Short mmCIF file of C-alpha atoms in Angstrom, two decimals:
data_model
loop_
_atom_site.label_atom_id
_atom_site.label_comp_id
_atom_site.label_asym_id
_atom_site.label_seq_id
_atom_site.Cartn_x
_atom_site.Cartn_y
_atom_site.Cartn_z
CA VAL A 1 -13.71 18.37 0.00
CA ARG A 2 -11.51 15.91 1.84
CA ARG A 3 -7.87 15.98 0.75
CA THR A 4 -6.25 12.63 0.08
CA SER A 5 -2.66 11.60 0.64
CA PRO A 6 -0.42 10.41 -2.23
CA ALA A 7 -0.75 6.86 -0.91
CA SER A 8 -4.55 7.10 -1.03
CA ARG A 9 -4.41 8.42 -4.59
CA ALA A 10 -2.10 5.57 -5.56
CA LEU A 11 -4.60 3.06 -4.19
CA MET A 12 -7.45 4.80 -5.99
CA SER A 13 -5.59 4.77 -9.28
CA ALA A 14 -4.95 1.04 -8.95
CA SER A 15 -8.48 0.22 -7.78
CA GLY A 16 -9.74 0.02 -11.34
CA GLN A 17 -9.66 -3.71 -10.76
CA PRO A 18 -9.43 -5.90 -13.86
CA ALA A 19 -12.50 -7.76 -15.05
CA LEU A 20 -11.98 -11.46 -14.44
CA GLU A 21 -15.02 -12.89 -16.22
CA ASN A 22 -14.53 -15.73 -18.72
CA ALA A 23 -11.18 -16.68 -17.21
CA ALA A 24 -9.95 -20.27 -17.44
CA LEU A 25 -10.11 -20.39 -13.63
CA ASP A 26 -12.39 -18.62 -11.18
CA LEU A 27 -9.86 -15.87 -10.43
CA GLU A 28 -12.50 -13.88 -8.57
CA ALA A 29 -12.18 -16.49 -5.81
CA LEU A 30 -8.42 -15.83 -5.67
CA ARG A 31 -8.94 -12.08 -5.49
CA GLU A 32 -11.59 -12.46 -2.81
CA ARG A 33 -9.27 -14.66 -0.76
CA SER A 34 -6.55 -12.00 -0.90
CA ARG A 35 -9.08 -9.32 -0.02
CA ARG A 36 -10.22 -11.24 3.07
CA LEU A 37 -6.64 -11.73 4.23
CA LEU A 38 -5.89 -8.03 3.94
CA LEU A 39 -9.06 -6.77 5.56
CA SER A 40 -9.00 -9.35 8.37
CA ALA A 41 -5.51 -8.10 9.25
CA LEU A 42 -6.94 -4.58 9.60
CA ASP A 43 -9.91 -5.88 11.59
CA ALA A 44 -7.56 -7.55 14.07
CA VAL A 45 -5.85 -4.20 14.71
CA ALA A 46 -9.17 -2.38 15.07
CA ALA A 47 -10.44 -5.04 17.49
CA ALA A 48 -7.38 -4.54 19.70
CA GLY A 49 -8.60 -1.02 20.41
CA GLY A 50 -6.58 2.10 20.94
CA GLY A 51 -9.17 4.63 19.84
CA GLY A 52 -9.27 6.59 16.62
CA GLY A 53 -8.95 5.48 13.04
CA ILE A 54 -6.05 3.39 11.78
CA ARG A 55 -3.03 5.25 10.39
CA LEU A 56 -2.06 2.90 7.59
CA VAL A 57 1.50 3.23 6.25
CA LEU A 58 2.26 1.37 3.02
CA ASP A 59 5.47 0.47 1.29
CA GLN A 60 5.15 2.43 -1.97
CA ARG A 61 5.63 -0.80 -3.92
CA LEU A 62 2.54 -2.24 -2.23
CA SER A 63 0.08 0.57 -3.02
CA GLY A 64 -0.62 -0.75 -6.51
CA PRO A 65 -0.82 -4.47 -5.61
CA LEU A 66 -3.13 -3.83 -2.64
CA GLY A 67 -5.34 -1.71 -4.89
CA LEU A 68 -5.85 -4.78 -7.07
CA VAL A 69 -7.58 -6.70 -4.29
CA ALA A 70 -9.33 -4.01 -2.22
CA ARG A 71 -10.87 -0.64 -2.95
CA PRO A 72 -10.39 2.57 -0.92
CA LEU A 73 -13.92 2.23 0.47
CA ASP A 74 -13.00 -1.23 1.80
CA PHE A 75 -10.14 0.28 3.79
CA ARG A 76 -12.39 2.95 5.29
CA ALA A 77 -15.06 0.39 6.15
CA HIS A 78 -12.46 -1.56 8.12
CA GLY A 79 -11.23 1.26 10.29
CA VAL A 80 -8.60 3.04 8.19
CA ASP A 81 -8.65 6.81 8.68
CA LYS A 82 -5.83 7.77 6.34
CA ILE A 83 -3.23 6.06 4.18
CA TYR A 84 0.41 7.15 3.93
CA HIS A 85 3.48 6.05 2.03
CA LEU A 86 6.49 4.85 4.01
CA GLU A 87 8.98 7.71 3.82
CA SER A 88 11.86 9.06 5.86
CA GLY A 89 10.85 11.39 8.67
CA PRO A 90 8.58 11.20 11.69
CA PRO A 91 5.63 8.79 11.70
CA PRO A 92 2.14 10.07 10.79
CA GLN A 93 0.56 11.97 13.66
CA GLY A 94 -2.73 10.88 15.16
CA ALA A 95 -4.42 9.10 18.01
CA GLY A 96 -5.34 5.91 16.18
CA PRO A 97 -3.32 2.69 15.84
CA LEU A 98 -0.24 2.88 13.62
CA VAL A 99 -0.07 0.01 11.12
CA TYR A 100 2.69 -0.76 8.60
CA PHE A 101 2.41 -3.00 5.52
CA VAL A 102 5.84 -3.47 3.93
CA ARG A 103 8.01 -5.84 1.95
CA ALA A 104 10.61 -7.60 4.08
CA GLU A 105 13.57 -5.47 3.03
CA PHE A 106 16.29 -3.70 4.99
CA GLU A 107 15.43 -0.24 3.64
CA SER A 108 11.85 -0.45 4.92
CA ALA A 109 12.95 -1.82 8.30
CA GLN A 110 15.45 1.04 8.68
CA VAL A 111 12.79 3.68 7.99
CA ILE A 112 10.37 2.07 10.47
CA ALA A 113 13.09 1.90 13.13
CA ALA A 114 13.90 5.58 12.60
CA GLN A 115 10.24 6.59 12.79
CA LEU A 116 9.56 4.72 16.01
CA SER A 117 12.78 6.03 17.56
CA CYS A 118 11.70 9.62 17.04
CA ALA A 119 8.04 9.01 17.94
CA GLU A 120 6.75 10.95 20.91
CA GLY A 121 6.77 8.81 24.03
CA SER A 122 8.77 5.65 24.51
CA SER A 123 5.55 3.65 24.87
CA ALA A 124 4.39 4.34 21.31
CA ARG A 125 3.50 1.04 19.67
CA ALA A 126 2.71 -0.10 16.15
CA THR A 127 1.68 -3.19 14.19
CA LEU A 128 4.00 -4.34 11.42
CA HIS A 129 2.79 -6.65 8.66
CA PHE A 130 5.42 -8.19 6.41
CA VAL A 131 4.08 -9.08 2.94
CA PRO A 132 4.06 -11.95 2.16
CA ARG A 133 6.23 -13.30 5.02
CA ARG A 134 8.42 -12.02 7.82
CA SER A 135 12.19 -11.77 7.65
CA LEU A 136 14.52 -12.66 10.50
CA PRO A 137 17.27 -10.26 9.30
CA CYS A 138 14.74 -7.39 9.26
CA GLU A 139 13.49 -8.32 12.73
CA LYS A 140 17.07 -8.46 14.00
CA LEU A 141 17.65 -4.97 12.61
CA LEU A 142 14.57 -3.69 14.45
CA GLU A 143 15.73 -5.40 17.63
CA GLU A 144 19.19 -3.83 17.40
CA ALA A 145 17.55 -0.43 16.88
CA GLY A 146 15.70 -0.90 20.19
CA VAL A 147 12.17 -0.69 18.75
CA TYR A 148 11.24 -4.35 18.29
CA SER A 149 9.56 -4.55 21.70
CA ARG A 150 7.18 -1.78 20.60
CA LEU A 151 6.06 -3.70 17.53
CA VAL A 152 3.48 -6.42 16.99
CA VAL A 153 4.99 -8.29 14.04
CA ARG A 154 2.71 -10.31 11.78
CA GLU A 155 2.56 -11.73 8.27
CA CYS A 156 0.06 -11.07 5.50
CA HIS A 157 0.29 -13.92 3.01
CA LEU A 158 -0.56 -12.10 -0.20
CA HIS A 159 1.04 -13.98 -3.08
CA LEU A 160 -0.36 -14.18 -6.60
CA LEU A 161 -2.47 -11.22 -7.70
CA PRO A 162 -4.74 -11.30 -10.78
CA LEU A 163 -3.68 -8.61 -13.25
CA ASP A 164 -5.98 -9.90 -15.99
CA LYS A 165 -8.14 -12.91 -16.73
CA ASP A 166 -5.10 -14.79 -18.02
CA LEU A 167 -2.29 -13.26 -15.95
CA LEU A 168 -1.23 -13.71 -12.33
CA SER A 169 1.77 -11.99 -10.76
CA LEU A 170 3.65 -11.90 -7.47
CA GLU A 171 4.42 -8.23 -8.25
CA ARG A 172 7.96 -8.62 -6.96
CA PRO A 173 11.32 -8.11 -8.72
CA CYS A 174 12.08 -11.83 -8.53
CA PHE A 175 14.86 -11.90 -11.13
CA ARG A 176 16.85 -9.17 -9.41
CA ALA A 177 16.27 -10.71 -5.99
CA LEU A 178 17.49 -14.11 -7.14
CA TYR A 179 20.39 -13.38 -9.43
CA HIS A 180 21.63 -10.03 -8.16
CA ASP A 181 20.82 -9.99 -4.45
CA GLY A 182 21.01 -13.75 -3.90
CA ASP A 183 17.67 -13.69 -2.05
CA MET A 184 16.30 -17.22 -2.29
CA SER A 185 13.19 -16.39 -0.23
CA VAL A 186 11.46 -15.54 -3.50
CA LEU A 187 11.36 -19.27 -4.28
CA HIS A 188 9.45 -19.89 -1.06
CA SER A 189 6.87 -17.32 -2.19
CA VAL A 190 6.52 -19.09 -5.54
CA ALA A 191 5.97 -22.45 -3.84
CA SER A 192 3.48 -20.92 -1.38
CA SER A 193 1.56 -19.32 -4.23
CA ILE A 194 1.23 -22.69 -6.00
CA LEU A 195 -0.02 -24.23 -2.77
CA GLU A 196 -2.58 -21.43 -2.52
CA LEU A 197 -3.79 -22.23 -6.04
CA GLU A 198 -4.15 -25.89 -5.08
CA ASP A 199 -6.23 -24.95 -2.04
CA LEU A 200 -8.63 -23.08 -4.32
CA TYR A 201 -8.70 -25.22 -7.45
CA GLY A 202 -7.52 -28.65 -6.38
CA PRO A 203 -4.16 -30.40 -6.80
CA VAL A 204 -2.14 -29.77 -9.95
CA ALA A 205 -2.33 -32.90 -12.08
CA SER A 206 1.11 -32.50 -13.68
CA LEU A 207 4.00 -30.34 -12.51
CA ARG A 208 7.09 -29.93 -14.68
CA GLY A 209 10.02 -27.55 -14.61
CA LYS A 210 13.32 -26.60 -16.18
CA GLY A 211 16.19 -24.97 -14.35
CA SER A 212 17.73 -25.15 -10.87
CA CYS A 213 15.25 -22.69 -9.35
CA ALA A 214 12.32 -24.66 -10.74
CA GLN A 215 13.73 -27.80 -9.11
CA GLN A 216 14.04 -26.02 -5.76
CA VAL A 217 10.45 -24.78 -5.97
CA SER A 218 9.30 -28.33 -6.73
CA ARG A 219 11.15 -29.67 -3.66
CA MET A 220 9.72 -26.91 -1.46
CA LEU A 221 6.24 -27.69 -2.70
CA LYS A 222 6.61 -31.36 -1.80
CA GLN A 223 7.77 -30.40 1.71
CA MET A 224 4.83 -28.02 2.13
CA ARG A 225 2.38 -30.70 1.00
CA GLN A 226 3.72 -33.30 3.44
CA PRO A 227 2.06 -31.94 6.65
CA ARG A 228 -1.24 -31.74 4.79
CA GLN A 229 -0.89 -35.33 3.60
CA GLU A 230 -0.15 -36.49 7.15
CA ALA A 231 -3.22 -34.61 8.36
CA GLY A 232 -5.43 -36.23 5.73
CA ARG A 233 -5.98 -33.07 3.74
CA PRO A 234 -5.71 -34.81 0.33
CA ALA A 235 -8.87 -36.77 1.11
CA GLU A 236 -10.73 -33.51 1.38
CA ARG A 237 -9.33 -32.29 -1.91
CA ALA A 238 -9.59 -35.56 -3.83
CA SER A 239 -13.06 -34.69 -5.06
CA GLY A 240 -11.53 -32.12 -7.40
CA PRO A 241 -11.46 -28.35 -7.74
CA ARG A 242 -13.27 -26.18 -5.25
CA ALA A 243 -13.66 -22.88 -7.06
CA GLY A 244 -15.44 -22.57 -10.37
CA GLY A 245 -15.44 -26.31 -11.14
CA ARG A 246 -12.17 -26.15 -13.11
CA GLN A 247 -8.83 -27.71 -12.27
CA ILE A 248 -5.24 -26.91 -13.22
CA GLY A 249 -4.24 -29.73 -15.54
CA SER A 250 -0.54 -28.96 -15.80
CA LEU A 251 1.92 -26.39 -14.52
CA LEU A 252 5.26 -25.52 -16.11
CA LEU A 253 8.00 -23.85 -14.04
CA LEU A 254 10.65 -22.19 -16.19
CA ASP A 255 13.72 -20.36 -14.92
CA ARG A 256 14.17 -16.96 -16.51
CA VAL A 257 17.81 -17.78 -17.28
CA CYS A 258 16.57 -20.51 -19.62
CA ASP A 259 15.21 -17.78 -21.89
CA MET A 260 16.90 -14.40 -21.49
CA VAL A 261 16.00 -13.20 -25.00
CA THR A 262 12.22 -12.98 -24.84
CA PRO A 263 12.09 -10.06 -22.33
CA LEU A 264 14.34 -8.06 -24.67
CA LEU A 265 12.02 -8.35 -27.67
CA THR A 266 9.89 -5.37 -28.65
CA GLU A 267 6.17 -5.95 -28.18
CA LEU A 268 4.13 -5.00 -31.23
CA THR A 269 1.18 -3.58 -29.31
CA TYR A 270 0.36 -0.15 -27.89
CA GLU A 271 0.27 -1.65 -24.41
CA GLY A 272 3.68 -3.22 -24.94
CA LEU A 273 5.08 0.14 -26.09
CA LEU A 274 3.68 1.87 -23.01
CA HIS A 275 5.24 -0.75 -20.79
CA SER A 276 8.61 -0.46 -22.52
CA VAL A 277 8.71 3.33 -22.13
CA PHE A 278 6.74 4.08 -18.96
CA ASN A 279 6.61 0.70 -17.15
CA ILE A 280 3.08 -0.49 -16.37
CA ARG A 281 3.03 -1.39 -12.67
CA PRO A 282 0.60 -2.86 -11.66
CA GLY A 283 -2.22 -2.32 -14.14
CA GLY A 284 -1.40 1.38 -14.65
CA THR A 285 1.36 3.81 -15.54
CA ARG A 286 2.29 7.33 -14.48
CA VAL A 287 3.01 9.93 -17.14
CA SER A 288 5.08 12.99 -16.24
CA ASP A 289 3.92 16.46 -17.17
CA LEU A 290 7.25 16.80 -19.00
CA LEU A 291 5.68 14.73 -21.73
CA GLU A 292 2.60 16.92 -21.93
CA PRO A 293 2.64 20.24 -23.84
CA SER A 294 2.48 23.27 -21.56
CA SER A 295 0.05 24.91 -23.94
CA SER A 296 -2.25 23.54 -26.59
CA LEU A 297 -5.55 24.21 -28.25
CA LEU A 298 -7.19 22.58 -25.27
CA GLY A 299 -5.29 24.70 -22.73
CA PRO A 300 -2.79 23.61 -20.05
CA SER A 301 -2.89 20.25 -18.33
CA PRO A 302 -5.26 20.30 -15.32
CA GLN A 303 -2.69 18.67 -13.04
CA ALA A 304 1.04 18.27 -12.88
CA ARG A 305 0.98 14.51 -12.77
CA ARG A 306 -1.77 12.12 -13.63
CA ASP A 307 -2.37 8.43 -13.57
CA ARG A 308 -3.23 6.93 -16.91
CA ARG A 309 -5.01 3.64 -17.12
CA ARG A 310 -3.82 1.21 -19.75
#
């Protein structure tokens, strides 16, 4: 029996991908697009050579989201030997290429810099994918640590992920990033995700918003559309939606600060209760053995911790 790492188990637990049939839009096309982006990034590393299977290191916050678009077998089929979580300490040992997929945050960049600094041999190299886009401050940190020259830095543009047939999510703590950390790059991700939807389903007929952040996203979207308009892309898309024959009629952008009360309300469903207590993220929740009786009529729990599907 092959033992799996915690990161592999996290991917497996999240790979119970939601059924997207009967959705208002063909969300399977969106999921397949994200899947191709992820797997093509792995294929590019495998094609570069180096021998051995890929040692894939994931930001722990990405294990669940990546499991929504690709299954563990997909990773193995595209050259991944083993999957690890990004943690302090030396990098995973092995002969294959070392590949990181992380959010563009200082904490992750610091751990990567420390791992490469203590890696055996000054010529050790790795490929770093920022999701969904690279960060100049993080790259500067890696450069100051003296490891940037040993990295191939790329972007993996994974934006909206389908959690259900009527729910898409960036799976990022946008509110905290905006109003606590002052990180406005989240707005760029929102605008890019809307542009991605337009590529798949055609231009949004009506776009409205309320709040300063919504206005900024609208301005960013217009700037992103301009190069496509100059290149004649609208003519290609004028015929209507491309995926599933349905188009987005209207889109409403609403700043969270315009309605701070709704998130504080208690949901009157079992799923809402689970989310309030255990935090469903993404598509599943982890229940500690502290909440399970040590002895019962059915005997002790078969494992200390288990993933429970919602």
